[in-house]
Amino acid sequence: MSNLKLAVILGSTRPGRNGEAVAQWVLARAKERANADYELIDLLDHPLPHLDEAVPASRGLYAGEHTKAWAARIKEFDGYIFVTPEYNHSTSGVLKNAIDYLYAEWNNKAAAFVSYGSLGGTRAIEHLRAISSELQLAHVRQQLSFSLLTDFENYSVFKPSATHDSAASVLFDQLESWAGALTAVRS
Ligand SMILES: Cc1cc2nc3c(=O)[nH]c(=O)nc-3n(C[C@H](O)[C@H](O)[C@H](O)COP(=O)(O)O)c2cc1C
């Protein structure tokens, strides 16, 4: 059986973003996994306007070339790790917008979440869990949450505590298990 294909989606595009270091940390560990191939999707590389599709994504009638390109990119994967900042007790607008563009491409796949923020960003993950449920995107229990106070120096240099390593292994195990199982549902 071929390896699962999983994406680490970097959900922050702010100049000077902390998200890039967090996503690269996740990707480096993901690359050590034997049964899945992980790639980074940086939303900076997929500049999408505020949702400009006339028809709801659930109908699958995409009009814009940017939507079709985004859909083709997301469709490639069996599952996703969303790396999200916490902005005003939620996820970022840019990530929510990118998610809203699509529907079928997310369905019956697996998702895991990594957050960061002053208090770890867990409120962003809670919102993403509700969004994922609506998209039939199966979200695993294990999550990673990095605090600006204890996992960063000066709120900007990423120095994660070693305790996150074992949680990351569990997250990958759970994500790959569900991503593999859901391939049968999609076929
Ligand atoms: C608009 C904005 C809102 C924020 N709101 C929160 C918040 O509600 N809770 C929190 O813990 N941190 C909050 N923060 C801190 C961010 O989580 C932190 O700056 C993080 O590094 C942002 O991700 P980024 O650097 O990748 O953009 C906020 C930051 C910004 C820019």
XYZ file of N, CA and C and ligand atoms in Angstrom:
592
model
N 0.837 -1.190 0.000
C 0.000 0.000 0.000
C 0.878 1.248 0.000
N 0.481 2.248 -0.796
C 1.301 3.457 -0.831
C 1.109 4.268 0.446
N 2.094 5.100 0.730
C 2.029 5.925 1.933
C 0.850 6.882 1.903
N 0.343 7.181 3.086
C -0.651 8.247 3.206
C 0.005 9.572 2.842
N -0.829 10.481 2.333
C -0.337 11.815 1.992
C -1.019 12.812 2.930
N -0.234 13.497 3.721
C -0.794 14.394 4.732
C -0.168 15.783 4.609
N -0.962 16.789 4.913
C -0.490 18.171 4.771
C -0.452 18.875 6.118
N 0.581 19.654 6.313
C 0.664 20.570 7.452
C 0.289 21.944 6.907
N -0.863 22.456 7.338
C -1.355 23.730 6.800
C -1.001 24.862 7.764
N -0.192 25.764 7.288
C 0.266 26.909 8.089
C -0.762 28.024 7.970
N -1.475 28.256 9.065
C -2.654 29.115 9.035
C -2.434 30.546 9.466
N -1.228 31.028 9.276
C -0.954 32.431 9.606
C -0.128 33.033 8.477
N -0.490 34.243 8.073
C 0.251 34.906 6.975
C 0.810 36.256 7.420
N 0.711 36.553 8.691
C 1.139 37.856 9.212
C 2.645 38.064 9.048
N 3.102 39.258 8.612
C 4.559 39.507 8.597
C 5.124 39.285 9.995
N 6.222 38.551 10.084
C 6.820 38.262 11.384
C 6.097 37.179 12.157
N 5.274 36.434 11.492
C 4.455 35.387 12.140
C 5.302 34.372 12.916
N 4.785 33.956 14.067
C 5.388 32.847 14.811
C 5.014 31.503 14.200
N 3.975 31.499 13.410
C 3.450 30.252 12.871
C 4.440 29.475 12.017
N 5.327 30.187 11.360
C 6.251 29.483 10.466
C 7.177 28.550 11.257
N 7.710 29.029 12.374
C 8.602 28.180 13.182
C 7.837 26.990 13.763
N 6.600 27.216 14.155
C 5.795 26.123 14.719
C 5.530 25.072 13.635
N 5.128 25.536 12.455
C 4.828 24.587 11.367
C 6.087 23.822 10.951
N 7.222 24.505 10.925
C 8.459 23.808 10.545
C 8.853 22.766 11.594
N 8.586 23.062 12.853
C 8.856 22.089 13.933
C 7.978 20.851 13.733
N 6.713 21.079 13.439
C 5.788 19.956 13.209
C 6.238 19.165 11.988
N 6.575 19.875 10.924
C 6.969 19.211 9.675
C 8.235 18.377 9.871
N 9.200 18.900 10.619
C 10.453 18.158 10.836
C 10.170 16.828 11.518
N 9.279 16.838 12.504
C 8.925 15.575 13.175
C 8.079 14.682 12.265
N 7.226 15.302 11.497
C 6.372 14.530 10.588
C 7.209 13.809 9.533
N 8.287 14.437 9.119
C 9.138 13.845 8.072
C 9.817 12.570 8.549
N 9.866 12.354 9.872
C 10.474 11.134 10.415
C 9.502 9.966 10.407
N 8.271 10.208 10.071
C 7.245 9.163 10.102
C 7.405 8.229 8.891
N 7.236 6.933 9.147
C 7.491 5.946 8.096
C 6.303 5.736 7.169
N 5.082 5.871 7.710
C 3.917 5.432 6.934
C 3.162 6.544 6.237
N 3.695 7.746 6.310
C 2.983 8.873 5.697
C 3.989 9.886 5.175
N 3.615 10.530 4.089
C 4.443 11.599 3.521
C 3.749 12.926 3.822
N 4.474 13.790 4.476
C 3.918 15.085 4.890
C 4.497 16.213 4.044
N 3.645 17.159 3.705
C 4.070 18.358 2.971
C 3.528 19.585 3.675
N 4.236 20.681 3.503
C 3.764 21.954 4.059
C 2.900 22.681 3.034
N 1.759 23.165 3.474
C 0.964 24.099 2.672
C 0.956 25.424 3.424
N 1.597 26.398 2.832
C 1.685 27.728 3.442
C 0.640 28.617 2.770
N -0.276 29.151 3.552
C -1.345 29.962 2.941
C -0.798 31.202 2.237
N 0.427 31.577 2.546
C 1.047 32.683 1.795
C 1.204 32.314 0.321
N 1.339 31.028 0.035
C 1.496 30.564 -1.352
C 0.163 30.393 -2.055
N -0.924 30.558 -1.309
C -2.271 30.410 -1.883
C -3.100 31.636 -1.528
N -2.740 32.778 -2.083
C -3.478 33.991 -1.723
C -4.893 33.953 -2.278
N -5.848 33.809 -1.376
C -7.260 33.729 -1.768
C -7.947 35.025 -1.356
N -8.753 35.624 -2.238
C -9.533 36.786 -1.795
C -10.552 36.358 -0.746
N -11.141 37.321 -0.060
C -12.282 36.972 0.792
C -13.272 36.214 -0.072
N -13.847 35.175 0.486
C -14.675 34.238 -0.267
C -15.522 34.949 -1.328
N -15.275 34.593 -2.596
C -15.960 35.289 -3.693
C -16.684 34.313 -4.625
N -17.040 33.139 -4.078
C -17.809 32.173 -4.869
C -19.305 32.412 -4.626
N -20.083 32.507 -5.686
C -21.520 32.779 -5.561
C -22.276 31.572 -4.997
N -21.813 30.386 -5.335
C -22.533 29.165 -4.951
C -21.829 28.542 -3.735
N -22.591 28.089 -2.738
C -21.953 27.466 -1.562
C -21.034 26.312 -1.955
N -19.930 26.188 -1.242
C -18.920 25.176 -1.583
C -19.494 23.764 -1.591
N -20.505 23.523 -0.781
C -21.069 22.168 -0.701
C -21.686 21.723 -2.033
N -21.968 22.680 -2.930
C -22.494 22.312 -4.247
C -21.373 21.894 -5.196
N -20.145 22.263 -4.893
C -19.005 21.855 -5.716
C -18.914 22.534 -7.069
N -19.579 23.661 -7.236
C -19.574 24.361 -8.531
C -18.622 25.552 -8.464
N -17.364 25.247 -8.427
C -16.381 26.313 -8.242
C -16.202 27.112 -9.536
N -16.225 28.449 -9.425
C -16.107 29.305 -10.609
C -14.695 29.873 -10.764
N -14.115 30.332 -9.678
C -12.832 31.037 -9.759
C -11.655 30.106 -10.011
N -10.709 30.612 -10.774
C -9.489 29.817 -11.012
C -8.739 29.602 -9.697
N -8.751 30.622 -8.816
C -8.061 30.475 -7.523
C -8.740 29.397 -6.680
N -10.067 29.279 -6.794
C -10.785 28.238 -6.044
C -10.430 26.859 -6.601
N -10.422 26.763 -7.918
C -10.110 25.459 -8.545
C -8.688 25.015 -8.190
N -7.766 25.960 -8.186
C -6.380 25.612 -7.853
C -6.270 25.186 -6.388
N -6.968 25.897 -5.500
C -6.954 25.565 -4.067
C -7.603 24.197 -3.836
N -8.706 23.949 -4.522
C -9.402 22.665 -4.392
C -8.508 21.512 -4.862
N -7.806 21.734 -5.960
C -6.935 20.675 -6.491
C -5.804 20.372 -5.513
N -5.298 21.401 -4.867
C -4.200 21.214 -3.902
C -4.692 20.435 -2.675
N -5.832 20.817 -2.143
C -6.343 20.173 -0.923
C -6.816 18.743 -1.203
N -7.363 18.542 -2.385
C -7.869 17.210 -2.753
C -6.788 16.141 -2.718
N -5.548 16.536 -2.942
C -4.434 15.578 -3.007
C -4.230 14.780 -1.723
N -4.727 15.292 -0.582
C -4.290 14.755 0.712
C -5.340 13.881 1.401
N -4.828 12.964 2.225
C -5.690 12.082 3.033
C -6.016 12.694 4.387
N -5.308 13.722 4.771
C -5.551 14.346 6.066
C -4.689 15.579 6.234
N -4.926 16.273 7.336
C -4.324 17.598 7.513
C -3.957 17.833 8.966
N -2.877 18.548 9.168
C -2.584 19.127 10.484
C -2.703 20.642 10.314
N -3.674 21.216 10.998
C -3.856 22.665 10.935
C -3.013 23.317 12.028
N -2.131 24.189 11.615
C -1.321 24.955 12.567
C -1.942 26.342 12.661
N -2.514 26.636 13.820
C -3.306 27.863 13.943
C -2.823 28.770 15.066
N -2.777 30.061 14.792
C -2.610 31.003 15.916
C -3.956 31.206 16.597
N -3.923 31.798 17.771
C -5.190 32.258 18.371
C -5.268 33.765 18.196
N -6.286 34.195 17.464
C -6.566 35.621 17.302
C -7.950 35.876 17.921
N -7.989 36.712 18.933
C -9.276 37.063 19.555
C -10.141 35.836 19.860
N -9.491 34.893 20.527
C -10.154 33.664 20.998
C -10.655 32.771 19.864
N -10.086 32.886 18.690
C -10.492 32.008 17.592
C -9.283 31.728 16.703
N -9.557 31.059 15.572
C -8.491 30.839 14.608
C -8.297 32.118 13.786
N -7.365 32.079 12.847
C -7.109 33.270 12.023
C -8.180 33.401 10.942
N -8.437 34.631 10.540
C -9.381 34.859 9.447
C -8.907 34.213 8.156
N -7.610 34.255 7.910
C -7.100 33.724 6.640
C -7.300 32.204 6.568
N -7.157 31.521 7.701
C -7.369 30.067 7.682
C -8.855 29.750 7.539
N -9.694 30.470 8.262
C -11.146 30.221 8.151
C -11.610 30.454 6.717
N -11.120 31.514 6.109
C -11.494 31.817 4.719
C -11.055 30.689 3.776
N -9.847 30.214 3.960
C -9.328 29.138 3.095
C -10.141 27.852 3.279
N -10.546 27.585 4.504
C -11.380 26.402 4.763
C -12.746 26.567 4.094
N -13.345 27.748 4.243
C -14.706 27.977 3.739
C -14.827 27.819 2.224
N -13.729 28.009 1.509
C -13.762 27.917 0.051
C -14.175 26.540 -0.465
N -13.920 25.488 0.347
C -14.074 24.115 -0.159
C -15.037 23.318 0.706
N -15.435 22.177 0.200
C -16.295 21.282 0.987
C -15.894 19.815 0.758
N -16.197 19.303 -0.429
C -15.967 17.873 -0.675
C -14.498 17.487 -0.464
N -13.616 18.433 -0.726
C -12.182 18.143 -0.601
C -11.785 17.853 0.843
N -12.582 18.334 1.804
C -12.290 18.077 3.222
C -13.020 16.829 3.739
N -14.081 16.415 3.052
C -14.988 15.378 3.596
C -14.303 14.026 3.762
N -14.654 13.347 4.842
C -14.185 11.972 5.083
C -12.668 11.853 5.054
N -12.055 12.858 5.613
C -10.609 12.828 5.817
C -10.353 13.068 7.306
N -9.079 13.016 7.699
C -8.738 13.186 9.125
C -8.012 14.505 9.341
N -8.158 15.028 10.544
C -7.503 16.289 10.877
C -6.947 16.248 12.293
N -5.868 16.982 12.478
C -5.302 17.209 13.814
C -4.949 18.688 13.908
N -4.795 19.152 15.141
C -4.599 20.591 15.342
C -3.381 20.890 16.204
N -2.702 21.947 15.801
C -1.584 22.499 16.573
C -1.858 23.986 16.718
N -1.840 24.470 17.956
C -2.125 25.890 18.171
C -0.993 26.536 18.951
N -1.007 27.855 18.912
C -0.069 28.624 19.725
C -0.705 29.979 20.000
N -0.304 30.555 21.114
C -0.851 31.841 21.524
C -0.403 32.120 22.943
N -0.833 33.235 23.469
C -0.398 33.606 24.821
C -0.674 32.478 25.798
N -1.864 31.891 25.677
C -2.250 30.804 26.588
C -2.299 29.467 25.858
N -1.610 29.364 24.741
C -1.542 28.095 24.017
C -2.473 27.989 22.826
N -3.412 28.884 22.721
C -4.261 28.888 21.520
C -5.357 27.841 21.503
N -5.678 27.290 22.664
C -6.650 26.189 22.652
C -8.047 26.630 22.203
N -8.371 27.899 22.403
C -9.707 28.355 21.977
C -9.820 28.367 20.459
N -8.692 28.596 19.778
C -8.696 28.511 18.312
C -9.008 27.082 17.875
N -8.432 26.126 18.593
C -8.679 24.718 18.239
C -10.131 24.347 18.472
N -10.709 24.818 19.564
C -12.118 24.479 19.815
C -13.005 24.959 18.668
N -12.723 26.152 18.151
C -13.515 26.630 17.005
C -13.244 25.783 15.769
N -11.994 25.401 15.567
C -11.678 24.559 14.399
C -12.338 23.184 14.507
N -12.504 22.690 15.718
C -13.183 21.391 15.872
C -14.647 21.513 15.430
N -15.292 22.607 15.790
C -16.696 22.795 15.370
C -16.782 22.927 13.847
N -15.862 23.656 13.278
C -15.843 23.844 11.820
C -15.599 22.497 11.131
N -14.663 21.730 11.665
C -14.329 20.435 11.055
C -15.514 19.478 11.097
N -16.275 19.513 12.170
C -17.443 18.637 12.263
C -18.418 18.924 11.135
N -18.623 20.197 10.853
C -19.536 20.571 9.774
C -19.030 20.089 8.418
N -17.721 19.959 8.291
C -17.112 19.550 7.018
C -16.896 18.041 6.926
N -17.400 17.295 7.893
C -17.164 15.843 7.923
C -15.678 15.517 7.855
N -14.941 16.311 8.596
C -13.493 16.153 8.688
C -13.234 15.616 10.100
N -12.797 14.366 10.176
C -12.711 13.668 11.469
C -11.489 14.139 12.247
N -11.745 14.781 13.387
C -10.639 15.393 14.140
C -10.233 14.538 15.329
N -8.941 14.261 15.416
C -8.437 13.371 16.462
C -8.331 14.125 17.789
N -8.264 13.350 18.867
C -8.256 13.954 20.211
C -6.964 14.708 20.506
N -5.834 14.061 20.211
C -4.554 14.659 20.611
C -4.314 15.970 19.875
N -3.902 16.967 20.619
C -3.555 18.240 20.010
C -2.292 18.761 20.665
N -1.665 19.717 20.012
C -0.485 20.367 20.583
C -0.800 21.839 20.756
N -0.447 22.382 21.890
C -0.693 23.799 22.143
C 0.550 24.415 22.763
N 1.100 25.393 22.069
C 2.338 26.035 22.504
C 2.032 27.422 23.056
N 2.594 27.692 24.223
C 2.349 28.983 24.874
C 3.458 29.974 24.540
N 3.073 31.192 24.233
C 4.078 32.240 24.003
C 4.914 32.477 25.256
N 4.353 32.122 26.422
C 5.033 32.395 27.688
C 6.089 31.346 28.017
N 5.838 30.087 27.613
C 6.752 29.014 28.035
C 7.427 28.280 26.877
N 6.931 28.432 25.673
C 7.524 27.729 24.525
C 8.211 28.682 23.545
N 8.237 29.932 23.871
C 8.924 30.940 23.051
C 9.790 31.807 23.971
N 10.901 32.268 23.429
C 11.679 33.281 24.135
C 11.271 34.638 23.600
N 11.079 35.579 24.473
C 10.667 36.946 24.075
C 9.449 36.922 23.151
N 8.586 35.953 23.357
C 7.336 35.838 22.585
C 7.572 35.648 21.085
N 8.807 35.369 20.685
C 9.073 35.330 19.243
C 10.064 34.258 18.797
N 10.881 33.719 19.703
C 11.849 32.684 19.296
C 11.325 31.353 19.816
N 11.008 30.459 18.896
C 10.335 29.209 19.268
C 11.309 28.242 19.922
N 11.111 27.954 21.185
C 11.936 27.003 21.957
C 10.981 26.094 22.718
N 10.348 25.155 22.011
C 9.303 24.358 22.677
C 9.860 23.465 23.771
N 9.090 23.340 24.823
C 9.445 22.433 25.904
C 9.476 20.999 25.362
N 10.391 20.191 25.899
C 10.559 18.807 25.422
C 9.317 17.970 25.642
N 8.442 18.412 26.529
C 7.248 17.614 26.823
C 6.336 17.472 25.602
N 6.505 18.355 24.627
C 5.628 18.294 23.458
C 5.990 17.144 22.511
N 7.210 16.600 22.637
C 7.634 15.555 21.695
C 6.747 14.317 21.774
N 6.466 13.857 22.998
C 5.664 12.635 23.114
C 4.232 12.895 22.657
N 3.708 14.086 22.947
C 2.351 14.413 22.487
C 2.307 14.450 20.957
N 3.388 14.917 20.352
C 3.428 14.958 18.881
C 3.363 13.548 18.305
N 4.052 12.610 18.934
C 4.021 11.225 18.433
C 2.605 10.666 18.492
N 1.910 10.943 19.583
C 0.525 10.460 19.714
C -0.342 11.105 18.642
N -0.150 12.389 18.426
C -0.935 13.100 17.399
C -0.727 12.459 16.022
N 0.519 12.193 15.670
C 0.780 11.566 14.363
C 0.153 10.172 14.295
N 0.283 9.408 15.382
C -0.296 8.054 15.401
C -1.807 8.115 15.158
N -2.485 9.006 15.890
C -3.950 9.086 15.771
C -4.356 9.576 14.377
N -3.663 10.580 13.889
C -4.011 11.140 12.580
C -3.825 10.102 11.478
N -2.698 9.415 11.496
C -2.431 8.425 10.441
C -3.417 7.257 10.519
N -3.774 6.870 11.736
C -4.734 5.778 11.887
C -6.072 6.146 11.240
N -6.594 7.309 11.568
C -7.899 7.709 11.021
C -7.796 8.062 9.540
N -6.699 8.670 9.144
C -6.542 9.007 7.713
C -6.526 7.728 6.880
N -5.870 6.696 7.402
C -5.827 5.428 6.686
C -7.202 4.779 6.623
N -7.902 4.792 7.753
C -9.220 4.148 7.794
C -10.203 4.858 6.856
N -10.100 6.148 6.764
C -11.074 6.905 5.963
C -10.863 6.776 4.461
N -9.732 6.250 4.045
C -9.555 6.016 2.602
C -10.618 5.019 2.125
N -10.979 4.068 3.002
C -12.002 3.081 2.630
C -13.364 3.749 2.465
N -13.658 4.720 3.330
C -14.939 5.434 3.231
C -15.016 6.188 1.901
N -13.924 6.808 1.510
C -13.946 7.611 0.275
C -14.020 6.738 -0.975
N -13.529 5.511 -0.854
C -13.584 4.673 -2.050
C -14.930 3.959 -2.101
C -5.119 40.077 16.100
C -4.501 39.280 17.221
C -5.311 38.761 18.211
C -4.776 37.982 19.224
N -5.610 37.445 20.142
C -5.120 36.553 21.035
C -5.997 35.885 21.924
O -7.192 36.077 21.911
N -5.473 34.992 22.791
C -4.135 34.722 22.833
O -3.723 33.882 23.631
N -3.267 35.340 22.007
C -3.734 36.255 21.108
N -2.889 36.891 20.245
C -1.459 36.567 20.307
C -1.134 35.602 19.170
O -1.666 34.324 19.399
C 0.363 35.528 18.959
O 0.823 36.839 18.674
C 0.740 34.598 17.836
O 2.141 34.627 17.676
C 0.073 35.005 16.540
O 0.425 34.130 15.502
P 1.345 34.610 14.297
O 2.590 35.209 14.938
O 1.679 33.371 13.531
O 0.566 35.606 13.525
C -3.385 37.718 19.246
C -2.582 38.280 18.248
C -3.118 39.013 17.247
C -2.229 39.534 16.136
